[in-house]
Structures are given as C-alpha cells and as structure tokens.
Amino acid sequence: MIESVQFRNFRVLRDTTLPLSRFTLLLGPNGSGKSTALQALEAVQRRLSESGGWVRFEQVITTGLAVSEATEVEVLLCWSAPCAGMTTQVIWSQSFPKSTVKHVNSEGEGPSPQDGGPLSAMLAGIRVYSLDATQIAAGVRLVPSMELGRGGAHLAGVLDRLRDDAPERFKALNEEWGRWLPEFDQILFDTVGEGVRAFRLRTRQGHYAMPASDLSQGTLLALAILTLAYLPNPPAMVCFEEPDRGIHPRLLRDVQDALYRLSYPESFGETRPPVQVLATTHSPYFLDLHRDHPEEVVIASRIGQEARFERLSDRRDLEEILGDAPLSEVWYSGILGGVPVER
Amino acid sequence: MRVAILSESEYDEGAVRILIDGILGSSTEPVPVPVARNGWASVRIILPVAIKHLHYGTGAEALVVGVDSDDSPVHQPIHNPLSGAYQECRVCQLHAVVANTEGQLRRISGRPRMKIGIGMAVPAIEAWYRCGIDPHATEAAWIQALQSKIYPYTRVSLKEAVYGVSRPSRVLKTGRGTEEARRLVQDLLFLEQWFPSGFGLLAEGVRNWEA
C-alpha cells in the first residue's frame, strides 16, 4: 500500500503530502488539488506501464514557476508494509522530460523500475476513473481481456466476461444490484453488431429489458462502481473522481459498501488482496458516512497558489469541535477548512 | 399494533423491532418512516417531521425512537426531561422534542394520541448485542468509564467485536443485529438488568402502552 504521496512542483501541488489509507476520501473546494493528485498517480502509472502516453515535464510543472536546468517536479511515494521503508521517486526535469523512476530504501538502494517487482506492479496497476454515462452505456467489441476504461467504457464487455469467467460473482453482483435498485432484477446482454456487446437491465415488474442507453446517468455510474467491486482481480489501486456524482444521497451508503468491498475485502468474505481506494467528493452526505473513521478523510485546501492536504484525524481538536454535530455541517461551515475562499 | 421505528440507522431497526415485539409479546405491524437518517444529530433533527408524518399520514399507533449515547451522559430516571436541567442527555432532548412537536399537532377525531417510546443504547446498539457475551458490555461499566476516562471498549472496537470486521456491510449489520436480537429476546429481563436506563426504561414504557 502507498502510505503517502509527497508532491513538489506538480502543478498546484507545490509542496504538500497526501496521507493515504486503504480507503481515503479526499474533499475540498474546486482547484484544491484533488484531481491533480489523481492525475499525478495516473502519470506514475503511465510511466511504469507499457501503455505509453508518458506525461512530460512541461505538462506537470507548476504554472508560473521560474524554470531552470535544476528545476524538478517530484512525486515521492512512501510505502507501508510489506514494503515499509521503501520509497518510489518519480522526477521530471528538463533533462528528463518524461521522468525518471527510482525505488529506494532508507540506504538509497533498491530495484530498478524494470525489476521493481511488487512496487512497479502496484504502480502499473493504478487506475483512475472519471465515469461518464455515455461511455458506460456504449456497446463494446469483445476481446479476450476486457478492462473498464477511465470513463467506464467497456462495461458491457467486463460484465460479459464476469458472467462467463466468474458466474458466482456475477450472480452475487446481480443480487446486490437488486438491493441497490430494486426496480431491476437482472443484467442481460445483447449483441448489437458483429461482435459488439451491449447490456440491458431487466425490470422486476413486467420484465422489460431496458437498453443501457435508456438508463439514467446515476444508474449507469452506480453499476460501473458496483461491477468494479465484484471483479475477481480488480486493479491494485483505484482512484475515483466523485463516485457520488449523479447518485441519490440515499444510495451512497451502498456506494460506500462497494468501495469498502474493494479496500477491506476480508470484511465482505473476499480472499483477494485489498485494493487501495482514493475517492474525491464534494458530497456532505458521503462525508457523513465516514464519521467513525476520520483517519480515512483528507481535506484539501487552497492557500494562495498552493494546495495543501490534511488528514482529518490529525486535528487534535476534532472531537471537541464536532461534539454532537454532523460532520458534514461542520465541514460545510468551513471550520475544518476545505471550502471555497470567501470573496 | 402498528408501530414505527426510528433509529440512527435503518439497519438497526429490524433488531429493535424484534425487541419491541418481545416486550409486547406479539408481532407489531411495521409502519415505514420514509426519512433518511444517519446518526444521532439526524434523528434529533428529523424527529418532529417523522412524528408529524406518522400522525397525519399514517395510522401508526406507536413510535419507538432509538439512539446511541456515544460519549454523552447516560439517561437516568431522576432526569426531568422538561426541566431543561439535563440538556446534554439525549433522551431528555428527545423527550423535549416530542413534547414540543405533540403540542403543535392538530387532533384527529377518533384517533388516540400516538404512543412514543425512547430508548438509548449505551454507548451504541452493539453494546446491547454484546450483552451476555462480554461482561463489560453494561451501562454501569460505561458510566464508570465516562467518569474514569478509562474505556473498556470504543464504539469502533464494539463494532469489530459484533461484526468481526471494522467496516460491516449493510447486509452484515442487518443480519448480525437480527441474530443478536433473537438471542436477547429470549431473556429480556437480562438486557433490562444490564441496560436499565437505556433499555429498561424503554421496556417499562412500552409495557405501559398495553395498559
């Protein structure tokens, strides 16, 4: 697991550290670096995977910073057990515009990125999702290995594979989906072109098979999140841009369950390794669900041209401030930070 | 009897209903309370709305409200909810909300006043679920812990003890709660004995409904 990520000169993240848990909820005003943190992780992933699309120095350097030969952009990932003491250093500079990567221990030694073993594998397994209903609903040409795209593309193919490769999981997913949205009772499939798969949802009443394109945005986004949670081999780390977006607040407890299924698999009877989850939000309702676990909440704030992160449980006065009040109300008040600056 | 239940989490309400049925000695008919709740603060805020909805929009004969004490003072029989002397006591606060809301209600002819019972799990409903299993899961132990600031357990550790995991799912919470309530209902006096204020007073009040 990644214990923390230190940023230096990475766009608005001039000099700050993002503490991470198995599950981390990151909230703050627009422009406070939430999405930038996810983009940084995605840039590291690209650097360590064979997918290409490497991010360059001029794309990540802080805007307005006086640049010289010595100027560096750094993302430093600190690892917890079983790789405690190890760090992964990713540096962009004018000399190395596509970045250099080093895994090192406290004595400065470590495997090369190519032989990085679990560290490189974990980093290459980072996935960032910014789900988009149109992409989720689109049909997909089937290939042997289907993976959910950044915007949720290929969902029909991922579900199709799940049904054939892990039928028990597909059945469990159907049952859980029926609890989330009781108006539906089955995920069905349709061949909408040569080799092109699409999915439908069957209504409990009347058994009408509704094409994905007719489903609401929130329904599609929720199904994509739930599907990820039921995969037998999900990515090593998943980062969500606002997984609550478009979803009714009363369904958010279920969304939280799905994310916890990823990050605390043992709590759900799963035997696979935990997935590290990082999710951004603006939802006070979603925040309230984490009242008992302030260590999971990180508040992003914008101070001038810089963004800062602070873990909620690191505030010594937290319990005194919260008292009996809902966490959401206290956050919204601005006392905890992470709200837009007053004009 | 048509009974509505309002607690901090809808996942606890199946268990609470089993206990209420046990007190009454017969199965109650559920009346849904279609309001979202999440924690003590939300129950306090939505209680007036829930009472008005049940009064005007349903044929509910009774409402049971259940909250956790968390770190707040444990309700005691000597508290006078309407005097304002125990403002930090959640049961007293809820009694005051009930009295205030009932004062605003328009009587409906032919309908008796809805009976309302208030219970408080000390410090959380998981302590009730541990009653008879963990000798420290009692009101007295928690009151002593509040005074000494030495806690035999936390709300999080209680959850872990009951559910076996730190982040129980909806299904697990509902299932385990129901399981434990079925165990507890076999001997309600035991639960009343170890949770005399939070559960005992509720049970006493509910038994009086029949009178």
XYZ file of C-alpha atoms in Angstrom:
554
model
C 0.000 0.000 0.000
C 1.027 3.575 -0.556
C 1.252 5.307 2.827
C 1.643 8.816 1.495
C 2.459 10.777 -1.633
C 4.693 13.845 -1.454
C 4.383 16.379 -4.243
C 6.837 19.067 -5.273
C 6.110 21.495 -8.103
C 3.406 19.224 -9.519
C 1.015 21.863 -10.849
C -0.899 23.321 -7.893
C 0.732 20.810 -5.539
C 3.796 22.923 -4.878
C 4.880 21.295 -1.643
C 2.468 19.042 0.179
C 1.888 15.473 1.282
C -1.231 13.403 0.740
C -1.629 10.783 3.500
C -3.363 7.636 2.306
C -5.151 4.740 3.992
C -6.626 1.620 2.490
C -9.607 3.850 1.779
C -9.201 7.611 1.536
C -11.883 10.199 0.947
C -10.465 13.456 -0.377
C -12.625 16.531 -0.245
C -12.115 20.210 -0.736
C -13.078 23.144 -2.930
C -12.567 23.294 -6.673
C -8.943 23.954 -7.517
C -7.597 22.492 -4.287
C -5.583 19.769 -5.960
C -7.883 16.745 -5.599
C -7.960 15.887 -9.284
C -4.323 16.891 -9.648
C -3.357 14.290 -7.052
C -5.210 11.664 -9.072
C -3.527 12.866 -12.265
C -0.141 12.551 -10.598
C -0.856 8.940 -9.674
C -2.038 8.334 -13.213
C 1.162 9.866 -14.578
C 3.193 7.493 -12.408
C 1.089 4.582 -13.618
C 1.675 5.505 -17.244
C 5.385 5.786 -16.630
C 5.524 2.267 -15.204
C 3.161 0.529 -17.581
C 3.650 -0.329 -21.193
C 0.584 1.590 -22.246
C 2.649 4.619 -23.292
C 1.253 8.127 -23.156
C 4.001 9.320 -20.812
C 3.390 12.675 -19.204
C 6.039 15.307 -19.903
C 7.766 17.902 -17.714
C 6.018 20.862 -19.326
C 2.626 19.252 -18.643
C 3.199 18.921 -14.894
C 5.414 21.845 -13.840
C 3.697 24.416 -11.640
C 2.356 27.269 -13.733
C 4.341 30.474 -13.246
C 7.330 28.778 -11.659
C 10.694 30.157 -12.836
C 12.217 27.160 -14.583
C 15.927 26.428 -14.788
C 18.037 23.359 -15.572
C 17.886 22.456 -11.892
C 14.095 22.683 -11.593
C 12.447 19.395 -10.793
C 8.933 18.127 -10.422
C 8.788 15.331 -7.902
C 6.244 12.766 -6.822
C 7.514 10.667 -3.942
C 5.511 7.627 -2.934
C 6.172 6.179 0.523
C 5.199 2.563 1.034
C 3.767 0.791 4.046
C 4.062 -2.906 4.928
C 5.040 -5.220 3.351
C 7.302 -2.677 1.612
C 7.678 -0.334 4.594
C 10.725 1.898 4.348
C 10.717 1.847 0.571
C 10.011 4.948 -1.467
C 9.421 5.427 -5.143
C 10.750 8.669 -6.532
C 9.447 9.980 -9.833
C 11.199 13.114 -11.095
C 10.556 15.212 -14.143
C 13.126 17.757 -15.283
C 14.176 19.491 -18.459
C 16.923 16.891 -18.829
C 14.460 14.032 -18.298
C 11.166 15.448 -19.534
C 9.447 12.047 -19.481
C 10.609 11.487 -15.878
C 12.933 9.084 -14.126
C 11.797 6.487 -11.613
C 13.699 5.039 -8.657
C 12.625 2.615 -5.941
C 14.890 3.090 -2.920
C 15.114 2.009 0.712
C 16.469 4.132 3.560
C 20.007 3.369 2.421
C 19.344 4.541 -1.085
C 19.300 1.085 -2.573
C 16.525 -0.604 -4.454
C 15.460 -2.483 -7.519
C 15.325 -0.835 -10.897
C 11.855 0.158 -12.108
C 12.046 -2.653 -14.644
C 12.749 -5.172 -11.853
C 10.663 -3.334 -9.315
C 8.603 -6.395 -8.549
C 5.585 -5.670 -6.403
C 6.241 -1.915 -6.291
C 6.275 -1.467 -10.035
C 3.373 -3.902 -10.410
C 1.326 -1.958 -7.895
C 2.058 1.346 -9.601
C 1.315 -0.045 -13.039
C -1.979 -1.289 -11.568
C -3.245 2.168 -10.577
C -6.479 3.099 -12.339
C -8.207 6.468 -12.270
C -11.918 6.580 -13.066
C -13.888 9.619 -14.025
C -17.076 7.850 -15.011
C -19.163 9.046 -17.887
C -22.638 7.679 -18.557
C -22.338 7.765 -22.343
C -19.134 5.733 -22.300
C -20.583 3.245 -19.805
C -23.681 2.656 -21.937
C -21.789 2.206 -25.201
C -21.516 -1.226 -26.802
C -18.080 -2.820 -26.968
C -16.281 -5.117 -29.372
C -15.346 -8.193 -27.358
C -11.693 -9.115 -26.856
C -10.292 -11.849 -24.593
C -9.258 -9.430 -21.845
C -11.752 -6.690 -21.076
C -10.933 -3.829 -18.738
C -13.086 -0.950 -17.596
C -11.906 2.268 -19.223
C -11.213 5.559 -17.459
C -14.691 6.838 -18.224
C -16.348 3.456 -17.705
C -16.118 2.325 -21.323
C -16.234 -1.432 -21.978
C -18.617 -2.106 -19.065
C -20.709 -4.440 -21.232
C -17.596 -6.469 -22.066
C -16.423 -6.549 -18.443
C -19.835 -7.790 -17.315
C -19.920 -10.337 -20.136
C -16.521 -11.703 -19.060
C -17.577 -11.759 -15.417
C -20.667 -13.781 -16.268
C -18.605 -16.380 -18.144
C -15.430 -16.447 -16.029
C -16.863 -15.989 -12.542
C -20.570 -16.896 -12.667
C -20.908 -16.956 -8.860
C -19.617 -13.397 -8.676
C -21.906 -12.332 -11.488
C -24.850 -13.842 -9.613
C -23.795 -12.070 -6.387
C -23.446 -8.816 -8.335
C -26.962 -9.238 -9.714
C -28.331 -9.828 -6.226
C -26.553 -6.810 -4.775
C -27.700 -4.696 -7.709
C -31.261 -5.774 -6.956
C -30.791 -4.457 -3.420
C -29.387 -1.145 -4.693
C -32.111 -0.574 -7.254
C -34.988 -2.977 -6.579
C -36.754 -1.949 -9.794
C -34.239 -4.133 -11.674
C -33.681 -7.853 -11.224
C -31.235 -8.958 -13.940
C -28.354 -7.748 -16.046
C -28.897 -9.025 -19.576
C -26.792 -8.891 -22.733
C -27.449 -8.058 -26.313
C -25.397 -8.351 -29.488
C -25.929 -5.038 -31.193
C -23.495 -5.538 -34.081
C -20.968 -8.053 -35.280
C -19.034 -8.990 -32.129
C -20.379 -5.911 -30.330
C -21.849 -6.489 -26.895
C -24.199 -4.212 -25.013
C -26.022 -4.731 -21.740
C -29.584 -4.217 -20.666
C -31.275 -4.122 -17.291
C -34.444 -6.115 -16.831
C -37.197 -4.500 -14.796
C -38.553 -6.532 -11.909
C -42.082 -5.620 -12.852
C -43.033 -6.616 -16.369
C -39.552 -7.967 -17.195
C -38.827 -5.238 -19.723
C -35.212 -5.273 -20.924
C -34.113 -1.639 -20.863
C -31.133 -0.849 -23.106
C -28.213 0.811 -21.356
C -28.736 3.924 -23.436
C -32.192 4.359 -21.837
C -30.915 4.146 -18.279
C -30.354 7.190 -16.117
C -26.859 8.564 -15.635
C -26.853 7.713 -11.947
C -27.920 4.128 -12.652
C -25.074 3.653 -15.118
C -22.466 5.203 -12.816
C -23.640 3.096 -9.878
C -23.494 -0.106 -11.932
C -19.937 0.634 -13.060
C -18.787 1.147 -9.462
C -20.533 -1.994 -8.239
C -19.068 -4.040 -11.087
C -15.537 -2.987 -10.138
C -16.201 -4.098 -6.582
C -17.205 -7.582 -7.717
C -14.287 -8.243 -10.059
C -12.181 -11.252 -9.034
C -8.970 -9.360 -9.852
C -9.589 -5.648 -9.546
C -6.782 -3.120 -10.145
C -4.211 -2.720 -7.367
C -5.364 0.826 -6.677
C -8.477 2.608 -7.848
C -8.987 6.339 -7.768
C -12.453 7.756 -8.339
C -13.356 11.252 -9.343
C -16.548 11.854 -7.357
C -18.066 8.365 -7.184
C -21.145 10.001 -5.640
C -21.813 12.092 -8.752
C -25.300 11.612 -10.150
C -26.201 9.120 -7.445
C -29.027 9.749 -4.987
C -27.725 10.513 -1.482
C -29.673 7.602 -0.034
C -27.737 5.204 -2.252
C -24.397 6.477 -1.002
C -24.238 4.000 1.884
C -24.301 1.280 -0.769
C -21.613 3.034 -2.785
C -19.516 3.182 0.381
C -20.086 -0.558 0.845
C -18.879 -1.202 -2.711
C -15.721 0.835 -2.152
C -15.106 -0.889 1.178
C -15.546 -4.237 -0.580
C -12.539 -3.230 -2.639
C -10.402 -1.906 0.198
C -11.492 -4.199 3.038
C -12.199 -7.441 1.163
C -11.956 -9.526 4.341
C -14.985 -7.649 5.700
C -17.007 -8.990 2.805
C -15.773 -12.566 2.824
C -13.371 -11.936 -0.049
C -9.966 -13.651 -0.023
C -8.227 -11.441 -2.591
C -5.704 -8.755 -1.563
C -7.056 -5.337 -0.598
C -7.345 -2.656 -3.232
C -6.239 0.813 -2.216
C -9.060 3.253 -2.895
C -8.839 7.023 -3.231
C -12.063 8.903 -3.911
C -12.735 12.607 -4.261
C -16.040 14.146 -3.295
C -17.973 17.331 -2.704
C -20.851 15.490 -1.097
C -21.629 16.273 2.541
C -23.813 13.157 2.638
C -20.925 10.959 1.566
C -18.661 12.611 4.108
C -21.112 11.915 6.930
C -20.792 8.196 6.297
C -17.171 8.393 7.415
C -17.857 9.968 10.815
C -16.476 6.935 12.645
C -13.291 6.856 10.586
C -11.785 10.363 10.425
C -8.458 8.747 9.561
C -9.984 7.999 6.156
C -10.820 11.623 5.419
C -8.328 14.089 3.939
C -9.257 17.727 3.486
C -7.728 19.660 0.618
C -7.408 23.418 0.906
C -6.210 26.111 -1.423
C -3.914 28.675 0.137
C -2.974 31.308 -2.415
C -1.474 29.483 -5.380
C -0.794 26.301 -3.447
C -2.906 23.361 -2.368
C -2.465 21.539 0.927
C -3.754 18.266 2.339
C -4.591 17.455 5.951
C -5.876 14.212 7.383
C -8.977 14.903 9.444
C -7.881 12.684 12.336
C -4.656 14.699 12.639
C -6.630 17.624 14.020
C -6.180 17.432 17.768
C -9.332 19.429 18.451
C -11.542 17.328 16.172
C -13.762 15.655 18.764
C -14.223 18.895 20.700
C -15.171 20.737 17.526
C -17.524 18.058 16.274
C -19.330 17.318 19.509
C -22.800 16.106 18.557
C -22.874 17.949 15.224
C -22.957 16.123 11.896
C -19.505 16.068 10.289
C -20.974 17.429 7.061
C -22.365 20.527 8.747
C -19.074 21.273 10.470
C -17.163 20.821 7.219
C -19.640 22.962 5.311
C -19.278 25.684 7.932
C -15.621 25.993 6.924
C -14.199 25.398 10.386
C -12.365 22.310 9.174
C -11.130 24.038 6.024
C -11.685 22.575 2.593
C -14.269 25.108 1.483
C -14.102 27.855 -1.151
C -12.444 31.079 -0.061
C -14.881 33.834 0.939
C -14.904 36.712 -1.525
C -50.286 -2.874 16.893
C -48.964 -0.606 14.153
C -45.536 0.558 15.275
C -42.978 2.766 13.535
C -39.310 2.641 14.466
C -36.834 5.459 14.032
C -33.222 4.862 14.938
C -29.817 6.192 13.944
C -29.507 3.628 11.180
C -32.221 1.824 9.295
C -30.043 -1.288 9.515
C -30.660 -1.497 13.287
C -34.398 -1.256 13.046
C -35.071 -4.931 12.353
C -33.303 -5.795 15.598
C -35.140 -3.090 17.544
C -38.464 -4.385 16.246
C -37.670 -7.899 17.459
C -37.008 -6.474 20.928
C -40.204 -4.407 20.886
C -42.218 -7.426 19.768
C -40.636 -9.339 22.624
C -41.644 -6.678 25.135
C -45.200 -6.560 23.813
C -45.427 -10.318 23.446
C -46.853 -10.097 19.956
C -45.754 -9.149 16.456
C -46.146 -5.498 15.596
C -47.128 -4.267 12.170
C -44.339 -2.107 10.717
C -45.140 1.445 9.688
C -42.359 2.802 7.460
C -40.699 6.082 8.404
C -39.566 7.354 4.992
C -36.877 9.729 6.214
C -33.152 9.357 5.792
C -31.148 9.167 8.980
C -27.540 8.805 9.765
C -26.500 9.249 13.341
C -27.803 10.988 16.404
C -27.895 14.507 15.005
C -30.094 13.484 12.100
C -32.568 11.688 14.388
C -32.884 14.779 16.557
C -33.443 16.977 13.514
C -35.955 14.782 11.701
C -37.933 13.572 14.706
C -40.545 16.382 14.511
C -41.043 15.691 10.798
C -41.338 11.955 11.446
C -43.902 12.463 14.225
C -45.995 14.794 12.049
C -45.840 12.406 9.102
C -46.870 9.449 11.253
C -49.655 11.442 12.912
C -51.211 12.954 9.799
C -50.195 10.486 7.090
C -50.379 7.047 8.647
C -52.378 5.052 11.139
C -49.349 4.439 13.340
C -50.326 3.728 16.904
C -46.849 3.997 18.307
C -43.335 5.184 17.545
C -40.126 3.857 19.055
C -37.093 6.124 18.813
C -33.681 4.605 19.420
C -30.400 6.482 19.680
C -26.854 5.788 20.827
C -25.440 7.644 23.814
C -21.927 7.760 22.295
C -19.963 9.918 24.759
C -22.977 11.842 26.075
C -24.308 11.368 29.624
C -26.391 8.265 30.235
C -30.047 8.978 30.898
C -31.146 8.457 34.483
C -34.649 8.137 35.966
C -34.048 11.242 38.070
C -33.736 13.388 34.948
C -36.721 15.559 34.327
C -36.789 15.910 30.552
C -38.923 19.025 30.582
C -36.965 20.959 33.175
C -34.043 21.551 30.876
C -31.679 20.525 33.637
C -30.122 17.720 31.625
C -29.572 19.342 28.290
C -26.708 17.055 27.414
C -28.788 13.913 27.924
C -30.020 12.739 24.536
C -33.108 11.030 25.921
C -34.103 14.235 27.691
C -33.516 16.188 24.478
C -35.730 13.808 22.533
C -38.468 13.954 25.162
C -38.392 17.733 24.860
C -38.640 17.489 21.056
C -41.557 15.069 21.374
C -43.395 17.312 23.842
C -42.852 20.357 21.654
C -43.966 18.582 18.487
C -47.006 16.998 20.109
C -48.040 20.465 21.216
C -48.189 21.520 17.562
C -50.282 18.590 16.364
C -53.916 19.029 15.363
C -56.014 16.296 16.938
C -57.647 13.887 14.543
C -61.049 12.792 15.748
C -61.343 9.135 16.606
C -57.588 8.695 16.780
C -55.916 8.291 20.154
C -52.617 10.039 20.681
C -49.670 8.161 19.217
C -47.614 6.472 21.907
C -43.904 7.258 21.789
C -41.106 5.319 23.462
C -37.492 6.456 23.582
C -34.548 4.155 24.106
C -30.845 4.796 24.297
C -28.166 2.223 23.593
C -25.131 2.841 25.811
C -22.813 3.689 24.164
C -24.085 2.072 20.933
C -26.515 -0.632 19.918
C -23.608 -3.035 19.516
C -23.284 -2.989 23.329
C -26.778 -4.493 23.555
C -25.692 -7.119 21.060
C -22.747 -7.966 23.338
C -24.937 -8.250 26.437
C -24.429 -11.681 27.984
C -21.290 -12.238 25.925
C -18.945 -9.513 27.150
C -19.239 -8.853 30.914
C -18.024 -5.277 30.346
C -20.876 -4.506 27.963
C -23.155 -2.909 30.536
C -24.451 0.548 31.264
C -22.734 0.606 34.658
C -19.375 -0.184 33.083
C -19.799 2.599 30.554
C -20.895 5.128 33.184
C -17.808 4.273 35.179
C -15.700 4.602 32.043
C -17.121 8.065 31.365
C -16.112 9.095 34.869
C -12.681 7.491 34.926
C -11.930 8.141 31.245
C -10.663 4.571 31.099
C -12.734 2.832 28.465
C -13.107 -0.960 28.282
C -14.017 -0.604 24.615
C -14.691 2.009 21.972
C -17.576 2.254 19.557
C -15.280 1.012 16.822
C -13.993 -1.939 18.870
C -17.579 -2.825 19.814
C -18.456 -2.967 16.141
C -15.450 -5.163 15.448
C -16.461 -7.481 18.276
C -20.017 -7.817 16.982
C -19.416 -7.969 13.255
C -15.906 -9.390 13.206
C -14.799 -6.621 10.848
C -14.151 -2.912 11.123
C -16.390 -1.872 8.254
C -19.509 -4.036 8.248
C -21.685 -4.045 5.172
C -25.387 -3.282 5.235
C -26.158 -6.975 4.869
C -23.828 -7.959 7.697
C -25.126 -5.246 10.028
C -28.724 -6.186 9.443
C -28.073 -9.915 9.668
C -25.964 -9.840 12.846
C -28.310 -7.365 14.514
C -31.296 -9.599 13.845
C -29.389 -12.639 15.070
C -28.393 -10.973 18.339
C -31.859 -9.527 18.902
C -33.327 -13.030 18.571
C -30.907 -14.190 21.247
C -31.641 -11.255 23.542
C -35.397 -11.558 23.231
C -35.207 -14.971 24.907
C -34.467 -13.189 28.176
C -35.338 -9.521 28.013
C -35.068 -9.077 31.758
C -31.361 -9.780 31.424
C -30.978 -6.924 28.946
C -33.121 -4.690 31.163
C -30.967 -5.545 34.149
C -27.685 -4.611 32.471
C -29.052 -1.649 30.495
C -31.599 -0.332 33.000
C -31.826 3.261 31.768
C -31.440 2.943 28.034
C -33.393 -0.266 27.536
C -35.108 -0.858 30.884
C -36.984 2.441 30.869
C -37.979 1.912 27.235
C -39.306 -1.562 28.044
C -41.218 -0.240 31.031
C -42.790 2.469 28.896
C -43.718 0.078 26.101
C -45.341 -2.336 28.564
C -47.457 0.555 29.799
C -48.816 1.040 26.285
C -50.914 -2.019 26.817
C -52.481 -0.570 29.958
